[in-house]
Amino acid sequence: MKVDIITVVPDLLSSPFSHSILKRASDKGLLKVNTINLRDHTTYSRAQVDDYPFGGGAGMVIMIEPLVNAIEALQKNTAYDEVIFLTPDGETFNQKIANTLSLKENLLLICGHYKGIDQRFRDHFITKEISIGDYVLSGGELAAAVVVDAIGRLIPGVLNDETSALTDSFQDNLLAPPVYTRPEIFRGWKVPEILMSGNHKLIDEWRHQEAVNRTKERRSDLLD
Ligand code: 6GU
């Protein structure tokens, strides 16, 4: 999968994909992330990309022209499956959307800033709008990093048995059960005996029951 990200703050996106599972994904050639600096595509002086909103009001708006210049330059080389705008008024991101997007070949992510981007760009170029939750970030970059992380680890071949996504929280609408590792006793706190039993059928049943209990307790909405 290739993910291109248009941003006015490329520095914010330089590190998140260079560690751990996403680094392995890119080392294996399964995920390639490129950041594109919107300022490289403006025709205005001093690399201006934003301007005051028509009609007045607070905040600046990213202009349509540099956005169209950037996307049309990119589209010469790539046919995108989705052009995604990260915005707090988008559809709330979840594991189902991550699963769907993880099967795409080429994604283009657009990060907004300031008060947003000119609506005409959204109307004519954006195919999907995503929010990562009901709070406001100062820009779409951290949200883009969240989305790429969630998608990247699901790309076929990225995870192995050890890191399998099958046991993730949400993958079956259940939260994940508790996990334990050595030592078996720490300050008198013992690991649940069943996990030491070697009986994998009983262990699986116990884990499932713990997952159900945890989901009922914390996120009963997932069970509806
Ligand atoms: Cl995608 N962008 C911004 N700026 N704020 C957000 C968000 C996105 N999702 C939640 N809050």
mmCIF file of C-alpha atoms and ligand atoms in Angstrom:
data_model
loop_
_atom_site.group_PDB
_atom_site.id
_atom_site.type_symbol
_atom_site.label_atom_id
_atom_site.label_comp_id
_atom_site.label_asym_id
_atom_site.label_seq_id
_atom_site.Cartn_x
_atom_site.Cartn_y
_atom_site.Cartn_z
ATOM 1 C CA MET A 1 0.000 0.000 0.000
ATOM 2 C CA LYS A 2 1.116 3.519 -0.700
ATOM 3 C CA VAL A 3 -0.151 6.402 1.444
ATOM 4 C CA ASP A 4 0.514 9.975 0.351
ATOM 5 C CA ILE A 5 -0.181 12.684 2.917
ATOM 6 C CA ILE A 6 -0.592 16.349 2.034
ATOM 7 C CA THR A 7 0.253 18.608 4.970
ATOM 8 C CA VAL A 8 1.515 22.066 5.873
ATOM 9 C CA VAL A 9 3.514 20.563 8.760
ATOM 10 C CA PRO A 10 5.456 17.606 7.294
ATOM 11 C CA ASP A 11 7.732 17.526 10.365
ATOM 12 C CA LEU A 12 4.810 16.262 12.430
ATOM 13 C CA LEU A 13 4.733 13.132 10.278
ATOM 14 C CA SER A 14 8.434 12.316 10.067
ATOM 15 C CA SER A 15 8.684 9.908 12.995
ATOM 16 C CA PRO A 16 5.422 7.993 13.577
ATOM 17 C CA PHE A 17 5.979 5.510 10.757
ATOM 18 C CA SER A 18 9.646 4.773 11.478
ATOM 19 C CA HIS A 19 9.218 2.490 14.478
ATOM 20 C CA SER A 20 8.039 -0.930 15.484
ATOM 21 C CA ILE A 21 5.374 -2.595 13.356
ATOM 22 C CA LEU A 22 5.024 0.200 10.808
ATOM 23 C CA LYS A 23 8.780 0.274 10.321
ATOM 24 C CA ARG A 24 8.685 -3.462 9.678
ATOM 25 C CA ALA A 25 5.844 -2.913 7.208
ATOM 26 C CA SER A 26 7.887 -0.396 5.268
ATOM 27 C CA ASP A 27 11.081 -2.499 5.511
ATOM 28 C CA LYS A 28 9.102 -5.376 3.981
ATOM 29 C CA GLY A 29 7.878 -3.043 1.220
ATOM 30 C CA LEU A 30 4.254 -3.491 2.289
ATOM 31 C CA LEU A 31 3.666 0.145 3.280
ATOM 32 C CA LYS A 32 5.116 3.277 1.778
ATOM 33 C CA VAL A 33 4.248 6.639 3.326
ATOM 34 C CA ASN A 34 5.133 9.910 1.554
ATOM 35 C CA THR A 35 4.501 13.344 2.940
ATOM 36 C CA ILE A 36 3.890 16.191 0.532
ATOM 37 C CA ASN A 37 4.395 19.753 1.703
ATOM 38 C CA LEU A 38 1.435 21.828 0.530
ATOM 39 C CA ARG A 39 3.677 24.903 0.458
ATOM 40 C CA ASP A 40 5.598 23.343 -2.436
ATOM 41 C CA HIS A 41 2.441 23.654 -4.547
ATOM 42 C CA THR A 42 1.342 27.220 -3.982
ATOM 43 C CA THR A 43 1.704 29.912 -6.606
ATOM 44 C CA TYR A 44 1.275 32.670 -4.042
ATOM 45 C CA SER A 45 4.176 34.682 -2.680
ATOM 46 C CA ARG A 46 5.958 33.608 0.499
ATOM 47 C CA ALA A 47 4.508 30.108 0.067
ATOM 48 C CA GLN A 48 1.134 31.300 1.328
ATOM 49 C CA VAL A 49 -1.460 28.511 1.503
ATOM 50 C CA ASP A 50 -4.221 30.057 3.625
ATOM 51 C CA ASP A 51 -6.339 33.190 3.601
ATOM 52 C CA TYR A 52 -9.136 34.944 5.481
ATOM 53 C CA PRO A 53 -12.611 33.404 5.242
ATOM 54 C CA PHE A 54 -15.122 35.103 2.923
ATOM 55 C CA GLY A 55 -17.923 36.507 5.040
ATOM 56 C CA GLY A 56 -15.575 37.191 7.904
ATOM 57 C CA GLY A 57 -15.026 35.351 11.150
ATOM 58 C CA ALA A 58 -12.131 33.930 13.077
ATOM 59 C CA GLY A 59 -9.371 31.745 11.714
ATOM 60 C CA MET A 60 -7.791 31.109 8.339
ATOM 61 C CA VAL A 61 -8.890 28.783 5.550
ATOM 62 C CA ILE A 62 -6.602 26.715 3.329
ATOM 63 C CA MET A 63 -7.017 27.878 -0.257
ATOM 64 C CA ILE A 64 -8.268 25.548 -2.979
ATOM 65 C CA GLU A 65 -5.535 26.367 -5.492
ATOM 66 C CA PRO A 66 -2.492 24.847 -3.778
ATOM 67 C CA LEU A 67 -4.603 21.807 -2.842
ATOM 68 C CA VAL A 68 -5.659 21.265 -6.465
ATOM 69 C CA ASN A 69 -2.093 21.835 -7.702
ATOM 70 C CA ALA A 70 -0.833 19.240 -5.231
ATOM 71 C CA ILE A 71 -3.475 16.593 -5.913
ATOM 72 C CA GLU A 72 -3.313 16.959 -9.692
ATOM 73 C CA ALA A 73 0.471 16.606 -9.624
ATOM 74 C CA LEU A 74 0.105 13.437 -7.526
ATOM 75 C CA GLN A 75 -2.692 12.031 -9.681
ATOM 76 C CA LYS A 76 -0.367 12.063 -12.693
ATOM 77 C CA ASN A 77 1.466 9.148 -11.063
ATOM 78 C CA THR A 78 -1.164 7.505 -8.907
ATOM 79 C CA ALA A 79 -4.834 6.514 -9.173
ATOM 80 C CA TYR A 80 -6.093 6.842 -5.607
ATOM 81 C CA ASP A 81 -8.677 4.436 -4.207
ATOM 82 C CA GLU A 82 -9.741 7.082 -1.692
ATOM 83 C CA VAL A 83 -8.940 10.749 -1.128
ATOM 84 C CA ILE A 84 -9.473 11.210 2.592
ATOM 85 C CA PHE A 85 -9.844 14.498 4.434
ATOM 86 C CA LEU A 86 -9.055 14.350 8.161
ATOM 87 C CA THR A 87 -11.580 16.560 9.902
ATOM 88 C CA PRO A 88 -13.468 16.636 13.208
ATOM 89 C CA ASP A 89 -16.782 16.709 11.286
ATOM 90 C CA GLY A 90 -15.970 13.486 9.400
ATOM 91 C CA GLU A 91 -17.217 9.950 10.038
ATOM 92 C CA THR A 92 -15.822 8.627 13.315
ATOM 93 C CA PHE A 93 -12.945 6.262 12.602
ATOM 94 C CA ASN A 94 -13.226 2.693 13.871
ATOM 95 C CA GLN A 95 -11.806 -0.790 13.336
ATOM 96 C CA LYS A 96 -14.301 -1.573 10.582
ATOM 97 C CA ILE A 97 -13.151 1.422 8.525
ATOM 98 C CA ALA A 98 -9.528 0.454 9.255
ATOM 99 C CA ASN A 99 -10.179 -3.085 7.982
ATOM 100 C CA THR A 100 -11.757 -1.781 4.774
ATOM 101 C CA LEU A 101 -9.003 0.750 4.081
ATOM 102 C CA SER A 102 -6.237 -1.784 4.805
ATOM 103 C CA LEU A 103 -7.206 -3.601 1.594
ATOM 104 C CA LYS A 104 -6.672 -0.543 -0.654
ATOM 105 C CA GLU A 105 -3.611 0.028 -2.823
ATOM 106 C CA ASN A 106 -3.295 3.816 -2.878
ATOM 107 C CA LEU A 107 -4.609 6.330 -0.378
ATOM 108 C CA LEU A 108 -4.272 10.084 -0.319
ATOM 109 C CA LEU A 109 -4.740 11.802 3.045
ATOM 110 C CA ILE A 110 -5.288 15.545 3.318
ATOM 111 C CA CYS A 111 -4.546 17.270 6.612
ATOM 112 C CA GLY A 112 -6.406 20.466 7.344
ATOM 113 C CA HIS A 113 -5.263 23.246 9.608
ATOM 114 C CA TYR A 114 -6.556 26.539 10.884
ATOM 115 C CA LYS A 115 -10.339 26.758 10.341
ATOM 116 C CA GLY A 116 -10.342 24.118 7.637
ATOM 117 C CA ILE A 117 -10.043 23.927 3.856
ATOM 118 C CA ASP A 118 -12.110 25.600 1.148
ATOM 119 C CA GLN A 119 -15.390 23.662 0.868
ATOM 120 C CA ARG A 120 -15.105 23.469 -2.923
ATOM 121 C CA PHE A 121 -12.077 21.182 -2.576
ATOM 122 C CA ARG A 122 -14.078 18.908 -0.296
ATOM 123 C CA ASP A 123 -17.000 18.898 -2.754
ATOM 124 C CA HIS A 124 -14.950 18.038 -5.827
ATOM 125 C CA PHE A 125 -11.919 15.984 -4.749
ATOM 126 C CA ILE A 126 -12.557 14.324 -1.385
ATOM 127 C CA THR A 127 -14.109 10.827 -1.405
ATOM 128 C CA LYS A 128 -14.148 10.201 2.358
ATOM 129 C CA GLU A 129 -13.988 12.341 5.510
ATOM 130 C CA ILE A 130 -12.687 10.869 8.747
ATOM 131 C CA SER A 131 -12.580 12.110 12.349
ATOM 132 C CA ILE A 132 -10.721 10.194 15.051
ATOM 133 C CA GLY A 133 -13.066 11.235 17.863
ATOM 134 C CA ASP A 134 -15.150 13.972 19.410
ATOM 135 C CA TYR A 135 -12.450 16.464 20.332
ATOM 136 C CA VAL A 136 -10.584 19.065 18.311
ATOM 137 C CA LEU A 137 -6.927 18.726 17.316
ATOM 138 C CA SER A 138 -4.964 21.675 16.003
ATOM 139 C CA GLY A 139 -4.484 19.903 12.687
ATOM 140 C CA GLY A 140 -5.147 16.668 10.848
ATOM 141 C CA GLU A 141 -1.554 15.355 11.073
ATOM 142 C CA LEU A 142 -1.845 13.451 14.346
ATOM 143 C CA ALA A 143 -5.168 12.048 13.169
ATOM 144 C CA ALA A 144 -3.507 10.965 9.904
ATOM 145 C CA ALA A 145 -0.794 9.217 11.928
ATOM 146 C CA VAL A 146 -3.464 7.400 13.947
ATOM 147 C CA VAL A 147 -5.310 6.309 10.807
ATOM 148 C CA VAL A 148 -2.144 5.139 9.017
ATOM 149 C CA ASP A 149 -1.023 3.199 12.111
ATOM 150 C CA ALA A 150 -4.385 1.462 12.475
ATOM 151 C CA ILE A 151 -4.505 0.623 8.763
ATOM 152 C CA GLY A 152 -0.823 -0.204 8.297
ATOM 153 C CA ARG A 153 -0.736 -2.995 10.848
ATOM 154 C CA LEU A 154 -3.711 -4.658 9.133
ATOM 155 C CA ILE A 155 -2.104 -4.826 5.687
ATOM 156 C CA PRO A 156 -1.853 -8.512 4.781
ATOM 157 C CA GLY A 157 1.653 -9.762 5.657
ATOM 158 C CA VAL A 158 2.544 -7.018 8.149
ATOM 159 C CA LEU A 159 1.632 -8.878 11.325
ATOM 160 C CA ASN A 160 2.790 -12.393 12.144
ATOM 161 C CA ASP A 161 1.382 -14.961 14.604
ATOM 162 C CA GLU A 162 3.039 -13.163 17.482
ATOM 163 C CA THR A 163 1.399 -9.840 16.703
ATOM 164 C CA SER A 164 -1.782 -11.183 15.129
ATOM 165 C CA ALA A 165 -4.660 -8.761 14.718
ATOM 166 C CA LEU A 166 -7.182 -11.530 15.305
ATOM 167 C CA THR A 167 -6.992 -11.077 19.073
ATOM 168 C CA ASP A 168 -7.142 -7.268 19.004
ATOM 169 C CA SER A 169 -9.792 -5.374 20.880
ATOM 170 C CA PHE A 170 -12.710 -4.508 18.530
ATOM 171 C CA GLN A 171 -11.787 -7.080 15.887
ATOM 172 C CA ASP A 172 -14.875 -9.093 16.970
ATOM 173 C CA ASN A 173 -16.650 -6.237 18.741
ATOM 174 C CA LEU A 174 -15.118 -7.389 22.039
ATOM 175 C CA LEU A 175 -12.432 -5.704 24.098
ATOM 176 C CA ALA A 176 -9.270 -7.769 24.561
ATOM 177 C CA PRO A 177 -8.942 -9.943 27.703
ATOM 178 C CA PRO A 178 -6.241 -9.251 30.335
ATOM 179 C CA VAL A 179 -2.748 -10.611 29.675
ATOM 180 C CA TYR A 180 0.093 -11.625 32.009
ATOM 181 C CA THR A 181 3.777 -12.521 31.731
ATOM 182 C CA ARG A 182 6.658 -13.483 34.064
ATOM 183 C CA PRO A 183 7.033 -13.544 36.989
ATOM 184 C CA GLU A 184 4.186 -15.799 38.061
ATOM 185 C CA ILE A 185 4.058 -14.098 41.469
ATOM 186 C CA PHE A 186 5.034 -10.459 42.057
ATOM 187 C CA ARG A 187 4.606 -8.961 45.553
ATOM 188 C CA GLY A 188 2.189 -11.762 46.275
ATOM 189 C CA TRP A 189 0.036 -10.894 43.215
ATOM 190 C CA LYS A 190 -0.592 -14.129 41.353
ATOM 191 C CA VAL A 191 -1.340 -14.776 37.713
ATOM 192 C CA PRO A 192 -4.782 -16.445 37.278
ATOM 193 C CA GLU A 193 -4.217 -20.170 37.806
ATOM 194 C CA ILE A 194 -6.014 -21.218 34.632
ATOM 195 C CA LEU A 195 -3.294 -19.564 32.516
ATOM 196 C CA MET A 196 -0.716 -21.867 34.120
ATOM 197 C CA SER A 197 -2.826 -25.004 33.518
ATOM 198 C CA GLY A 198 -1.635 -25.805 30.006
ATOM 199 C CA ASN A 199 -5.255 -26.556 29.029
ATOM 200 C CA HIS A 200 -5.672 -24.450 25.917
ATOM 201 C CA LYS A 201 -9.358 -25.130 25.454
ATOM 202 C CA LEU A 202 -10.122 -23.919 28.980
ATOM 203 C CA ILE A 203 -7.745 -20.980 28.545
ATOM 204 C CA ASP A 204 -9.521 -19.922 25.337
ATOM 205 C CA GLU A 205 -12.887 -20.153 27.099
ATOM 206 C CA TRP A 206 -11.582 -18.142 30.051
ATOM 207 C CA ARG A 207 -10.178 -15.451 27.752
ATOM 208 C CA HIS A 208 -13.428 -15.216 25.841
ATOM 209 C CA GLN A 209 -15.417 -14.883 29.076
ATOM 210 C CA GLU A 210 -13.022 -12.198 30.376
ATOM 211 C CA ALA A 211 -13.383 -10.336 27.072
ATOM 212 C CA VAL A 212 -17.180 -10.483 27.332
ATOM 213 C CA ASN A 213 -17.117 -9.349 30.988
ATOM 214 C CA ARG A 214 -14.768 -6.480 30.230
ATOM 215 C CA THR A 215 -16.876 -5.395 27.279
ATOM 216 C CA LYS A 216 -20.104 -5.508 29.333
ATOM 217 C CA GLU A 217 -18.441 -3.489 32.076
ATOM 218 C CA ARG A 218 -16.679 -0.871 29.990
ATOM 219 C CA ARG A 219 -18.333 -0.732 26.572
ATOM 220 C CA SER A 220 -21.772 -2.319 26.690
ATOM 221 C CA ASP A 221 -22.587 -0.314 23.528
ATOM 222 C CA LEU A 222 -20.380 -2.731 21.545
ATOM 223 C CA LEU A 223 -22.628 -5.666 22.462
ATOM 224 C CA ASP A 224 -25.842 -4.162 21.050
HETATM 225 CL CL1 6GU B 1 -9.288 14.172 11.782
HETATM 226 N N1 6GU B 1 -8.752 16.580 12.676
HETATM 227 C C1 6GU B 1 -8.768 17.526 13.617
HETATM 228 N N2 6GU B 1 -8.217 18.713 13.355
HETATM 229 N N3 6GU B 1 -9.312 17.358 14.807
HETATM 230 C C2 6GU B 1 -9.842 16.168 15.039
HETATM 231 C C3 6GU B 1 -9.860 15.135 14.117
HETATM 232 C C4 6GU B 1 -9.296 15.378 12.910
HETATM 233 N N4 6GU B 1 -10.489 14.078 14.648
HETATM 234 C C5 6GU B 1 -10.833 14.452 15.861
HETATM 235 N N5 6GU B 1 -10.464 15.705 16.120
#
